[in-house]
Short mmCIF file of C-alpha atoms in Angstrom, two decimals:
data_model
loop_
_atom_site.label_atom_id
_atom_site.label_comp_id
_atom_site.label_asym_id
_atom_site.label_seq_id
_atom_site.Cartn_x
_atom_site.Cartn_y
_atom_site.Cartn_z
CA UNK A 587 -35.72 -67.83 -95.12
CA UNK A 588 -35.73 -70.13 -98.44
CA UNK A 589 -33.02 -68.67 -101.02
CA UNK A 590 -34.35 -67.42 -104.25
CA UNK A 591 -32.63 -67.21 -107.64
CA UNK A 592 -31.93 -63.42 -106.52
CA UNK A 593 -30.23 -64.36 -103.20
CA UNK A 594 -28.04 -66.80 -105.11
CA UNK A 595 -27.18 -64.10 -107.35
CA UNK A 596 -26.44 -61.30 -104.78
CA UNK A 597 -24.36 -64.13 -102.98
CA UNK A 598 -22.28 -64.22 -106.08
CA UNK A 599 -21.83 -60.95 -107.36
CA UNK A 600 -18.58 -60.47 -106.36
CA UNK A 601 -17.32 -59.90 -110.06
CA UNK A 602 -20.24 -57.67 -110.43
CA UNK A 603 -19.32 -55.45 -107.54
CA UNK A 604 -15.71 -55.29 -108.63
CA UNK A 605 -17.04 -53.79 -112.12
CA UNK A 606 -19.34 -51.98 -110.60
CA UNK A 607 -16.53 -50.33 -108.22
CA UNK A 608 -14.23 -49.89 -111.58
CA UNK A 609 -16.92 -47.25 -112.42
CA UNK A 610 -19.04 -49.83 -115.08
CA UNK A 611 -22.14 -48.43 -115.39
CA UNK A 612 -24.22 -51.55 -116.25
CA UNK A 613 -22.78 -53.21 -113.43
CA UNK A 614 -23.75 -50.42 -110.89
CA UNK A 615 -27.23 -50.74 -112.84
CA UNK A 616 -27.44 -54.44 -111.90
CA UNK A 617 -26.31 -54.10 -108.20
CA UNK A 618 -29.01 -51.84 -107.85
CA UNK A 619 -31.51 -53.91 -109.12
CA UNK A 620 -30.34 -56.90 -107.45
CA UNK A 621 -30.21 -54.94 -103.85
CA UNK A 622 -32.94 -52.64 -104.19
CA UNK A 623 -35.81 -55.20 -102.82
CA UNK A 624 -33.57 -55.94 -99.85
CA UNK A 625 -32.81 -52.49 -98.76
CA UNK A 626 -36.28 -51.35 -99.62
CA UNK A 627 -37.74 -53.98 -97.06
CA UNK A 628 -35.03 -53.22 -94.86
CA UNK A 629 -36.23 -49.74 -94.62
CA UNK A 630 -40.07 -50.41 -94.62
CA UNK A 631 -39.63 -52.58 -91.87
CA UNK A 632 -37.61 -50.05 -89.87
CA UNK A 633 -40.08 -47.35 -90.57
CA UNK A 634 -43.55 -48.97 -91.50
CA UNK A 635 -43.70 -46.51 -94.36
CA UNK A 636 -43.43 -46.89 -97.91
CA UNK A 637 -42.66 -43.26 -98.97
CA UNK A 638 -39.87 -43.20 -96.02
CA UNK A 639 -38.62 -46.60 -97.31
CA UNK A 640 -38.19 -45.37 -100.71
CA UNK A 641 -36.25 -42.44 -99.99
CA UNK A 642 -33.84 -43.97 -97.85
CA UNK A 643 -33.88 -46.79 -100.91
CA UNK A 644 -32.64 -44.09 -103.38
CA UNK A 645 -30.26 -42.61 -100.88
CA UNK A 646 -28.80 -45.48 -100.12
CA UNK A 647 -28.14 -46.12 -103.92
CA UNK A 648 -27.08 -42.91 -104.73
CA UNK A 649 -24.43 -42.99 -101.73
CA UNK A 650 -23.27 -46.44 -103.13
CA UNK A 651 -22.89 -44.89 -106.93
CA UNK A 652 -20.70 -42.07 -105.36
CA UNK A 653 -18.52 -44.19 -102.78
CA UNK A 654 -18.28 -47.46 -104.59
CA UNK A 655 -14.66 -46.60 -105.45
CA UNK A 656 -13.37 -46.43 -101.73
CA UNK A 657 -15.07 -49.84 -101.10
CA UNK A 658 -11.66 -51.59 -99.78
CA UNK A 659 -12.91 -55.31 -99.64
CA UNK A 660 -15.46 -56.71 -102.42
CA UNK A 661 -16.36 -59.48 -99.69
CA UNK A 662 -17.39 -56.62 -97.31
CA UNK A 663 -20.25 -54.89 -99.76
CA UNK A 664 -22.98 -56.54 -97.92
CA UNK A 665 -22.45 -54.93 -94.32
CA UNK A 666 -21.05 -51.67 -96.34
CA UNK A 667 -24.34 -51.14 -97.85
CA UNK A 668 -26.65 -52.01 -95.23
CA UNK A 669 -24.37 -49.52 -92.81
CA UNK A 670 -25.37 -46.95 -95.70
CA UNK A 671 -29.02 -48.14 -95.23
CA UNK A 672 -28.75 -48.06 -91.32
CA UNK A 673 -27.32 -44.84 -91.56
CA UNK A 674 -30.01 -43.25 -93.59
CA UNK A 675 -32.74 -44.59 -91.55
CA UNK A 676 -31.46 -43.56 -88.44
CA UNK A 677 -31.00 -40.01 -89.98
CA UNK A 678 -34.78 -39.92 -91.45
CA UNK A 679 -35.83 -41.19 -87.85
CA UNK A 680 -34.15 -38.27 -86.31
CA UNK A 681 -35.88 -35.97 -88.46
CA UNK A 682 -38.98 -37.63 -87.73
CA UNK A 683 -38.49 -36.99 -84.44
CA UNK A 684 -38.00 -33.63 -84.38
CA UNK A 685 -41.03 -32.78 -86.84
CA UNK A 686 -44.08 -35.04 -86.21
CA UNK A 687 -45.89 -35.00 -89.57
CA UNK A 688 -48.03 -37.87 -90.53
CA UNK A 689 -49.37 -38.34 -94.16
CA UNK A 690 -53.37 -38.64 -94.59
CA UNK A 691 -52.93 -42.42 -95.13
CA UNK A 692 -51.66 -42.91 -91.81
CA UNK A 693 -54.24 -40.85 -90.18
CA UNK A 694 -56.72 -42.91 -92.09
CA UNK A 695 -55.39 -45.85 -93.04
CA UNK A 696 -59.03 -47.89 -93.97
CA UNK A 697 -60.21 -51.22 -93.74
CA UNK A 698 -59.81 -54.13 -95.72
CA UNK A 699 -60.07 -53.70 -99.46
CA UNK A 700 -60.25 -49.84 -98.58
CA UNK A 701 -56.91 -49.66 -97.40
CA UNK A 702 -54.15 -48.38 -99.62
CA UNK A 703 -51.93 -51.43 -98.53
CA UNK A 704 -54.49 -53.78 -100.31
CA UNK A 705 -53.99 -51.76 -103.32
CA UNK A 706 -50.43 -52.07 -103.21
CA UNK A 707 -50.35 -55.75 -102.51
CA UNK A 708 -49.28 -57.84 -105.07
CA UNK A 709 -50.98 -60.76 -103.88
CA UNK A 710 -54.40 -59.31 -104.37
CA UNK A 711 -54.84 -61.35 -107.28
CA UNK A 712 -54.84 -64.42 -105.15
CA UNK A 713 -57.44 -65.65 -102.67
CA UNK A 714 -58.15 -62.05 -101.65
CA UNK A 715 -59.62 -62.89 -98.01
CA UNK A 716 -56.79 -65.05 -97.36
CA UNK A 717 -54.30 -62.54 -98.70
CA UNK A 718 -56.03 -59.68 -97.03
CA UNK A 719 -55.98 -61.52 -93.51
CA UNK A 720 -52.06 -62.24 -94.39
CA UNK A 721 -51.59 -58.44 -95.05
CA UNK A 722 -53.41 -57.66 -91.93
CA UNK A 723 -51.42 -59.91 -89.73
CA UNK A 724 -48.31 -58.58 -91.54
CA UNK A 725 -49.45 -55.01 -90.48
CA UNK A 726 -50.03 -56.05 -87.08
CA UNK A 727 -46.96 -57.75 -86.76
CA UNK A 728 -45.05 -54.72 -88.22
CA UNK A 729 -46.88 -52.71 -85.45
CA UNK A 730 -45.39 -54.66 -82.66
CA UNK A 731 -42.07 -54.61 -84.54
CA UNK A 732 -42.35 -50.70 -84.56
CA UNK A 733 -42.41 -50.84 -80.54
CA UNK A 734 -38.91 -52.03 -80.23
CA UNK A 735 -36.16 -49.46 -79.73
CA UNK A 736 -34.15 -48.62 -82.82
CA UNK A 737 -31.33 -50.33 -81.70
CA UNK A 738 -33.28 -53.92 -80.90
CA UNK A 739 -35.24 -53.21 -84.03
CA UNK A 740 -32.66 -52.95 -86.49
CA UNK A 741 -30.95 -55.62 -85.02
CA UNK A 742 -34.09 -58.09 -85.15
CA UNK A 743 -34.89 -56.93 -89.13
CA UNK A 744 -31.27 -57.57 -90.17
CA UNK A 745 -31.10 -61.14 -88.27
CA UNK A 746 -34.48 -62.38 -88.81
CA UNK A 747 -35.77 -60.91 -92.36
CA UNK A 748 -32.34 -59.87 -93.69
CA UNK A 749 -30.70 -63.17 -92.90
CA UNK A 750 -27.28 -61.37 -91.42
CA UNK A 751 -25.18 -63.36 -89.71
CA UNK A 752 -24.00 -61.97 -86.27
CA UNK A 753 -20.88 -60.76 -87.64
CA UNK A 754 -22.17 -59.07 -90.47
CA UNK A 755 -24.33 -57.08 -88.21
CA UNK A 756 -21.56 -56.05 -85.67
CA UNK A 757 -19.58 -55.00 -88.78
CA UNK A 758 -22.54 -53.05 -90.05
CA UNK A 759 -23.36 -51.38 -86.78
CA UNK A 760 -19.71 -51.12 -86.03
CA UNK A 761 -20.80 -52.53 -82.72
CA UNK A 762 -19.23 -55.97 -81.00
CA UNK A 763 -20.77 -59.24 -81.58
CA UNK A 764 -21.55 -59.67 -78.28
CA UNK A 765 -23.64 -56.17 -78.50
CA UNK A 766 -25.63 -57.49 -81.23
CA UNK A 767 -26.80 -60.75 -79.36
CA UNK A 768 -27.63 -59.01 -76.35
CA UNK A 769 -29.74 -56.60 -78.45
CA UNK A 770 -31.36 -59.63 -80.50
CA UNK A 771 -31.88 -61.39 -77.17
CA UNK A 772 -33.62 -58.49 -75.44
CA UNK A 773 -35.20 -57.43 -79.05
CA UNK A 774 -37.00 -61.05 -79.23
CA UNK A 775 -37.87 -61.05 -75.72
CA UNK A 776 -39.39 -57.34 -75.72
CA UNK A 777 -41.26 -58.55 -78.80
CA UNK A 778 -42.82 -61.52 -77.29
CA UNK A 779 -44.10 -59.54 -74.35
CA UNK A 780 -45.74 -57.02 -76.90
CA UNK A 781 -47.30 -60.02 -78.26
CA UNK A 782 -48.60 -61.60 -75.42
CA UNK A 783 -50.12 -58.42 -74.59
CA UNK A 784 -51.79 -58.23 -78.02
CA UNK A 785 -52.60 -61.55 -77.66
CA UNK A 786 -50.53 -62.75 -80.46
CA UNK A 787 -49.63 -66.26 -80.24
CA UNK A 788 -48.63 -69.02 -82.65
CA UNK A 789 -52.09 -70.79 -81.77
CA UNK A 790 -54.35 -67.63 -82.70
CA UNK A 791 -52.18 -66.83 -85.70
CA UNK A 792 -53.22 -70.59 -86.98
CA UNK A 793 -56.72 -70.07 -86.33
CA UNK A 794 -57.04 -66.97 -88.02
CA UNK A 795 -55.35 -68.18 -90.82
CA UNK B 1466 -20.93 -78.37 -63.90
CA UNK B 1467 -20.30 -74.66 -63.94
CA UNK B 1468 -20.83 -74.15 -67.15
CA UNK B 1469 -23.61 -71.38 -68.05
CA UNK B 1470 -24.12 -69.72 -71.25
CA UNK B 1471 -24.35 -66.29 -71.48
CA UNK B 1472 -27.40 -64.84 -73.74
CA UNK B 1473 -25.31 -64.39 -76.62
CA UNK B 1474 -24.56 -67.93 -76.53
CA UNK B 1475 -27.84 -69.05 -76.53
CA UNK B 1476 -28.90 -66.70 -79.35
CA UNK B 1477 -25.98 -67.94 -81.47
CA UNK B 1478 -27.68 -71.55 -80.71
CA UNK B 1479 -31.16 -70.41 -81.60
CA UNK B 1480 -29.78 -69.07 -84.71
CA UNK B 1481 -27.55 -72.20 -85.57
CA UNK B 1482 -24.21 -70.03 -85.33
CA UNK B 1483 -22.54 -72.16 -82.87
CA UNK B 1484 -19.70 -74.79 -83.54
CA UNK B 1485 -20.37 -78.53 -82.95
CA UNK B 1486 -18.56 -78.47 -79.67
CA UNK B 1487 -20.13 -75.54 -78.19
CA UNK B 1488 -23.87 -76.39 -79.40
CA UNK B 1489 -23.27 -79.80 -77.78
CA UNK B 1490 -22.53 -78.03 -74.75
CA UNK B 1491 -25.31 -75.56 -74.59
CA UNK B 1492 -27.51 -78.38 -75.20
CA UNK B 1493 -26.36 -80.44 -72.46
CA UNK B 1494 -26.88 -77.46 -70.53
CA UNK B 1495 -30.34 -77.13 -71.51
CA UNK B 1496 -31.16 -80.86 -70.47
CA UNK B 1497 -30.32 -79.87 -67.25
CA UNK B 1498 -32.23 -76.59 -67.09
CA UNK B 1499 -35.65 -77.00 -68.50
CA UNK B 1500 -37.06 -73.27 -67.63
CA UNK B 1501 -33.84 -72.17 -69.83
CA UNK B 1502 -34.90 -74.59 -72.27
CA UNK B 1503 -38.54 -73.36 -72.20
CA UNK B 1504 -37.53 -69.99 -72.51
CA UNK B 1505 -35.33 -70.65 -76.05
CA UNK B 1506 -38.29 -72.76 -76.93
CA UNK B 1507 -40.60 -69.66 -76.43
CA UNK B 1508 -38.31 -67.60 -78.56
CA UNK B 1509 -38.08 -70.13 -80.84
CA UNK B 1510 -41.98 -70.22 -81.31
CA UNK B 1511 -41.89 -66.27 -81.63
CA UNK B 1512 -39.34 -66.48 -84.38
CA UNK B 1513 -42.35 -68.47 -86.51
CA UNK B 1514 -44.85 -65.77 -85.50
CA UNK B 1515 -42.80 -63.12 -86.75
CA UNK B 1516 -41.93 -64.67 -89.96
CA UNK B 1517 -45.49 -63.71 -91.12
CA UNK B 1518 -44.48 -60.50 -91.82
CA UNK B 1519 -44.30 -60.23 -95.66
CA UNK B 1520 -41.97 -58.91 -97.65
CA UNK B 1521 -43.03 -55.80 -100.22
CA UNK B 1522 -42.75 -56.43 -103.77
CA UNK B 1523 -41.21 -53.20 -105.21
CA UNK B 1524 -39.40 -52.19 -108.68
CA UNK B 1525 -36.09 -50.47 -108.49
CA UNK B 1526 -36.83 -46.94 -109.84
CA UNK B 1527 -34.69 -46.03 -112.73
CA UNK B 1528 -31.49 -43.77 -110.72
CA UNK B 1529 -30.44 -41.20 -112.98
CA UNK B 1530 -26.90 -40.37 -111.47
CA UNK B 1531 -24.66 -37.59 -113.08
CA UNK B 1532 -20.84 -38.33 -113.28
CA UNK B 1533 -19.76 -36.24 -110.56
CA UNK B 1534 -16.72 -37.96 -110.68
CA UNK B 1535 -15.49 -36.99 -114.13
CA UNK B 1536 -14.80 -33.57 -114.20
CA UNK B 1537 -13.89 -31.33 -117.23
CA UNK B 1538 -10.39 -30.44 -117.93
CA UNK B 1539 -11.12 -26.64 -116.70
CA UNK B 1540 -12.50 -28.18 -113.34
CA UNK B 1541 -9.78 -30.60 -112.47
CA UNK B 1542 -7.01 -29.30 -109.93
CA UNK B 1543 -3.94 -30.04 -112.05
CA UNK B 1544 -5.73 -27.22 -114.69
CA UNK B 1545 -6.05 -24.85 -112.10
CA UNK B 1546 -2.75 -24.92 -110.28
CA UNK B 1547 -1.23 -24.96 -114.04
CA UNK B 1548 -3.40 -21.70 -115.18
CA UNK B 1549 -2.89 -20.02 -111.97
CA UNK B 1550 1.11 -20.24 -112.10
CA UNK B 1551 0.62 -19.24 -115.80
CA UNK B 1552 -1.47 -16.04 -114.81
CA UNK B 1553 1.17 -15.23 -112.11
CA UNK B 1554 3.88 -14.95 -114.78
CA UNK B 1555 1.80 -13.01 -117.33
CA UNK B 1556 1.37 -10.83 -114.48
CA UNK B 1557 4.84 -10.01 -113.69
CA UNK B 1558 5.61 -9.92 -116.96
CA UNK B 1559 3.22 -7.12 -117.68
CA UNK B 1560 3.97 -5.13 -114.56
CA UNK B 1561 7.53 -5.42 -115.78
CA UNK B 1562 6.74 -4.12 -119.10
CA UNK B 1563 4.86 -1.30 -117.56
CA UNK B 1564 7.64 -0.47 -114.96
CA UNK B 1565 10.31 -1.09 -117.36
CA UNK B 1566 11.81 -3.71 -115.59
CA UNK B 1567 14.97 -5.71 -117.58
CA UNK B 1568 16.70 -8.51 -116.51
CA UNK B 1569 19.88 -9.43 -118.55
CA UNK B 1570 22.32 -12.17 -118.18
CA UNK B 1571 25.44 -11.71 -119.87
CA UNK B 1572 28.83 -13.04 -119.41
CA UNK B 1573 28.35 -14.62 -116.11
CA UNK B 1574 26.37 -10.94 -115.12
CA UNK B 1575 22.50 -10.74 -113.92
CA UNK B 1576 21.72 -7.67 -114.17
CA UNK B 1577 17.87 -6.31 -113.14
CA UNK B 1578 17.14 -2.94 -114.23
CA UNK B 1579 14.22 -1.12 -113.05
CA UNK B 1580 14.42 2.27 -114.89
CA UNK B 1581 14.26 2.35 -118.84
CA UNK B 1582 16.59 1.01 -121.09
CA UNK B 1583 20.48 1.26 -120.19
CA UNK B 1584 23.11 -0.23 -122.77
CA UNK B 1585 25.76 -2.19 -120.90
CA UNK B 1586 28.79 0.07 -120.78
CA UNK B 1587 31.59 -1.85 -122.37
CA UNK B 1588 34.85 -0.63 -121.91
CA UNK B 1589 37.32 -0.78 -124.46
CA UNK B 1590 40.79 -1.12 -123.43
CA UNK B 1591 43.49 -0.59 -126.03
CA UNK B 1592 46.67 -2.37 -125.55
CA UNK B 1593 49.40 -0.30 -124.93
CA UNK B 1594 52.30 -2.87 -124.65
CA UNK B 1595 52.94 -5.14 -127.07
CA UNK B 1596 54.29 -8.91 -126.50
CA UNK B 1597 57.62 -8.15 -127.76
CA UNK B 1598 57.86 -4.73 -125.58
CA UNK B 1599 56.88 -6.82 -122.67
CA UNK B 1600 59.60 -9.31 -122.83
CA UNK B 1601 62.25 -6.99 -123.65
CA UNK B 1602 61.78 -4.92 -120.36
CA UNK B 1603 61.19 -8.26 -118.75
CA UNK B 1604 64.80 -9.05 -120.05
CA UNK B 1605 66.35 -5.75 -119.09
CA UNK B 1606 64.78 -5.84 -115.68
CA UNK B 1607 66.37 -9.11 -115.49
CA UNK B 1608 69.76 -8.31 -116.40
CA UNK B 1609 69.96 -5.12 -114.29
CA UNK B 1610 69.00 -7.38 -111.36
CA UNK B 1611 71.76 -9.74 -112.30
CA UNK B 1612 74.05 -7.19 -112.16
CA UNK B 1613 73.11 -5.71 -109.08
CA UNK B 1614 73.23 -9.07 -107.37
CA UNK B 1615 76.76 -10.02 -108.70
CA UNK B 1616 78.21 -6.25 -107.52
CA UNK B 1617 76.56 -7.19 -104.25
CA UNK B 1618 77.98 -10.54 -104.05
CA UNK B 1619 81.52 -9.07 -104.76
CA UNK B 1620 81.13 -6.48 -102.23
CA UNK B 1621 80.07 -8.67 -99.53
CA UNK B 1622 82.70 -11.27 -100.36
CA UNK B 1623 85.41 -8.68 -100.03
CA UNK B 1624 84.16 -7.36 -96.73
CA UNK B 1625 83.96 -10.99 -95.43
CA UNK B 1626 87.35 -11.81 -96.42
CA UNK B 1627 88.68 -8.48 -94.46
CA UNK B 1628 86.74 -8.82 -91.56
CA UNK B 1629 88.25 -12.55 -91.05
CA UNK B 1630 91.57 -11.35 -91.66
CA UNK B 1631 91.26 -8.58 -88.98
CA UNK B 1632 89.94 -11.16 -86.45
CA UNK B 1633 92.78 -13.67 -87.24
CA UNK B 1634 95.35 -11.27 -86.39
CA UNK B 1635 93.61 -9.84 -83.14
CA UNK B 1636 93.20 -13.24 -81.75
CA UNK B 1637 96.97 -14.32 -82.58
CA UNK B 1638 97.91 -10.91 -80.82
CA UNK B 1639 96.07 -11.80 -77.95
CA UNK B 1640 97.29 -15.37 -77.32
CA UNK B 1641 101.10 -13.91 -77.77
CA UNK B 1642 100.35 -11.69 -74.99
CA UNK B 1643 98.99 -13.97 -73.27
CA UNK B 1644 101.90 -16.28 -73.26
CA UNK B 1645 104.10 -13.78 -72.22
CA UNK B 1646 102.11 -13.08 -69.36
CA UNK B 1647 102.19 -16.64 -68.01
CA UNK B 1648 105.93 -17.04 -68.29
CA UNK B 1649 106.67 -13.97 -66.67
CA UNK B 1650 104.61 -14.58 -63.48
CA UNK B 1651 105.24 -18.34 -63.01
CA UNK B 1652 108.31 -19.15 -60.74
CA UNK B 1653 106.88 -16.73 -57.88
CA UNK B 1654 103.40 -17.76 -57.95
CA UNK B 1655 104.65 -21.16 -58.08
CA UNK B 1656 106.31 -21.13 -54.78
CA UNK B 1657 104.01 -18.99 -53.15
CA UNK B 1658 101.19 -21.68 -54.21
CA UNK B 1659 103.49 -24.61 -52.80
CA UNK B 1660 104.05 -22.61 -49.71
CA UNK B 1661 100.53 -22.38 -49.27
CA UNK B 1662 99.52 -25.49 -49.76
CA UNK B 1663 102.24 -26.95 -47.15
CA UNK B 1664 100.70 -24.31 -44.40
CA UNK B 1665 97.27 -25.93 -45.04
CA UNK B 1666 98.31 -29.32 -45.13
CA UNK B 1667 100.17 -28.85 -41.73
CA UNK B 1668 97.42 -27.24 -40.64
CA UNK B 1669 95.06 -30.14 -41.23
CA UNK B 1670 97.34 -32.82 -40.15
CA UNK B 1671 97.58 -30.88 -36.81
CA UNK B 1672 93.85 -30.62 -36.74
CA UNK B 1673 93.33 -34.27 -37.51
CA UNK B 1674 96.26 -35.71 -35.00
CA UNK B 1675 94.44 -33.44 -32.34
CA UNK B 1676 91.31 -34.69 -32.72
CA UNK B 1677 92.11 -38.03 -33.13
CA UNK B 1678 94.20 -38.65 -30.17
CA UNK B 1679 91.73 -37.17 -28.12
CA UNK B 1680 89.19 -39.50 -29.67
CA UNK B 1681 91.64 -42.52 -29.18
CA UNK B 1682 91.66 -41.46 -25.40
CA UNK B 1683 88.30 -41.31 -24.96
CA UNK B 1684 88.05 -44.45 -26.45
CA UNK B 1685 90.81 -46.43 -24.70
CA UNK B 1686 89.70 -45.05 -21.18
CA UNK B 1687 86.24 -46.37 -21.68
CA UNK B 1688 87.99 -49.57 -22.92
CA UNK B 1689 89.89 -50.04 -19.60
CA UNK B 1690 86.89 -49.13 -17.75
CA UNK B 1691 84.54 -51.58 -19.45
CA UNK B 1692 87.53 -53.96 -19.37
CA UNK B 1693 87.92 -53.49 -15.58
CA UNK B 1694 83.94 -53.76 -14.90
CA UNK B 1695 84.14 -57.15 -16.67
CA UNK B 1696 87.06 -58.43 -14.75
CA UNK B 1697 85.35 -57.26 -11.66
CA UNK B 1698 82.45 -59.02 -12.61
CA UNK B 1699 83.94 -62.54 -13.91
CA UNK B 1700 86.04 -62.29 -10.41
CA UNK B 1701 82.76 -62.08 -8.63
CA UNK B 1702 80.96 -64.75 -10.68
CA UNK B 1703 84.31 -66.99 -9.87
CA UNK B 1704 83.97 -66.45 -6.11
CA UNK B 1705 80.48 -67.46 -5.70
CA UNK B 1706 81.11 -70.44 -7.74
CA UNK B 1707 84.01 -71.19 -5.43
CA UNK B 1708 81.61 -70.48 -2.76
CA UNK B 1709 79.32 -73.07 -3.64
CA UNK B 1710 81.46 -75.69 -4.26
CA UNK B 1711 83.27 -75.11 -1.16
CA UNK B 1712 79.72 -75.65 0.60
CA UNK B 1713 78.88 -78.78 -1.49
CA UNK B 1714 82.17 -80.30 -0.09
CA UNK B 1715 81.21 -79.08 3.27
CA UNK B 1716 78.22 -81.05 2.82
CA UNK B 1717 79.32 -84.15 1.37
CA UNK B 1718 82.01 -84.37 3.91
CA UNK B 1719 79.44 -84.05 6.67
CA UNK B 1720 77.48 -86.67 5.45
CA UNK B 1721 80.29 -88.85 4.94
CA UNK B 1722 81.07 -88.30 8.41
CA UNK B 1723 78.03 -89.29 9.48
CA UNK B 1724 77.55 -92.45 7.30
CA UNK B 1725 81.24 -93.63 8.88
CA UNK B 1726 79.58 -92.90 12.40
CA UNK B 1727 76.61 -94.66 11.17
CA UNK B 1728 78.57 -97.92 9.91
CA UNK B 1729 81.06 -98.10 12.75
CA UNK B 1730 78.00 -97.75 15.39
CA UNK B 1731 76.50 -100.80 13.56
CA UNK B 1732 79.65 -102.88 13.19
CA UNK B 1733 80.26 -102.17 16.91
CA UNK B 1734 76.66 -103.02 18.23
CA UNK B 1735 76.25 -106.02 16.09
CA UNK B 1736 77.69 -109.51 17.66
CA UNK B 1737 80.43 -111.61 16.03
CA UNK B 1738 78.49 -114.97 15.51
CA UNK B 1739 75.38 -112.92 13.76
CA UNK B 1740 77.74 -111.82 11.10
CA UNK B 1741 77.52 -114.59 9.72
CA UNK B 1742 75.18 -115.03 6.43
CA UNK B 1743 71.94 -116.53 7.48
CA UNK B 1744 71.72 -118.07 3.90
#
């Protein structure tokens, strides 16, 4: 995962976290700006749903604002904020399981440019055809990811897309490092089988793109 | 090589989270086990495929958060505690006012009054004796006391001297009477006493001699018997010695007789010429 300026800023935000912990409003605002995209994308990959991802993100940052004063070690901020996000994701997943309500978009997502995701895509100004194919592949892979169990999915997302170390994931989920590695192994293995079943391989992707 | 990395170790290898030595070990294992290597390569390819899931662009919405941590003064716990104490005190004061309760403290006395006002009763004690009078009374009592003590003391002294004199007279009279009694009864008593002593001594001596002569008799008799026994035994032993001596002498004479007979017989039987030494 290529490091952007945002990632670098996130890695060196200790003083910002310290100030936010002391109650500095501006520092808290900056922290939200820094981490919002990561928490939103984690939640989005977890649910494959924009609204739920937005809800979880907002709840996560409201909780951060309320409880940041209780954070003991600044160095553990990353795992701390992901813990909040994971807890809200699980909570929403439980709610979703009980009342299986679907949005109208989910009922009829549409194809190509009719898809609401096409409208949301910021890459649409680039080569539209190519970007659409990229978006479709991303959605397809995301659907495969959704077939994993919650435990495996959250570990795969945190490791593969959020770039957390196994130790950090273990801290976030409050489980042992070996459990995390084991979940990762079986998650990847399961995902491989799902992709094979859908005939998605490195070669077919290369051909499509 | 028995080393076999578990799934966790393989995952850590895949994501480059192993130390150099651990990674080397796993690498060596993978060289020897191509099937595991193939599996791991498959997972690596999978990672490349799933990396095509794009990050969604999102703009952080403004979050309006009321500062719930800052409470107004009247909502703080401290304020509530202080106010509750003050209210309790006020209630007590009002209740006390209506019930006519009074609490007063004076001269080390705490007084709680539940029924209307009541002035503390102050007892005014008029001093009936002045200091001079008290002194005079003390002096008078001391003087009278001293007089009583001195009179008692002189009376006691007189009584004591009288009783001592009486005792001395009585004792001297008694001693005189005793001395007189002793002088009158001395001669007859002494004679009687000496006579009785002599008699007792005689009796004792007699008994002693009687007993001692009987014992001596027995002893000398025993001694004589023992001595005669001893003499008899000695005689018997001497006789036995003599007997043995005589017997030995007899033996010797017999032997000597035999020897002389033999010698004589040999002399007689031996020719004269042959008595010469053969050397």
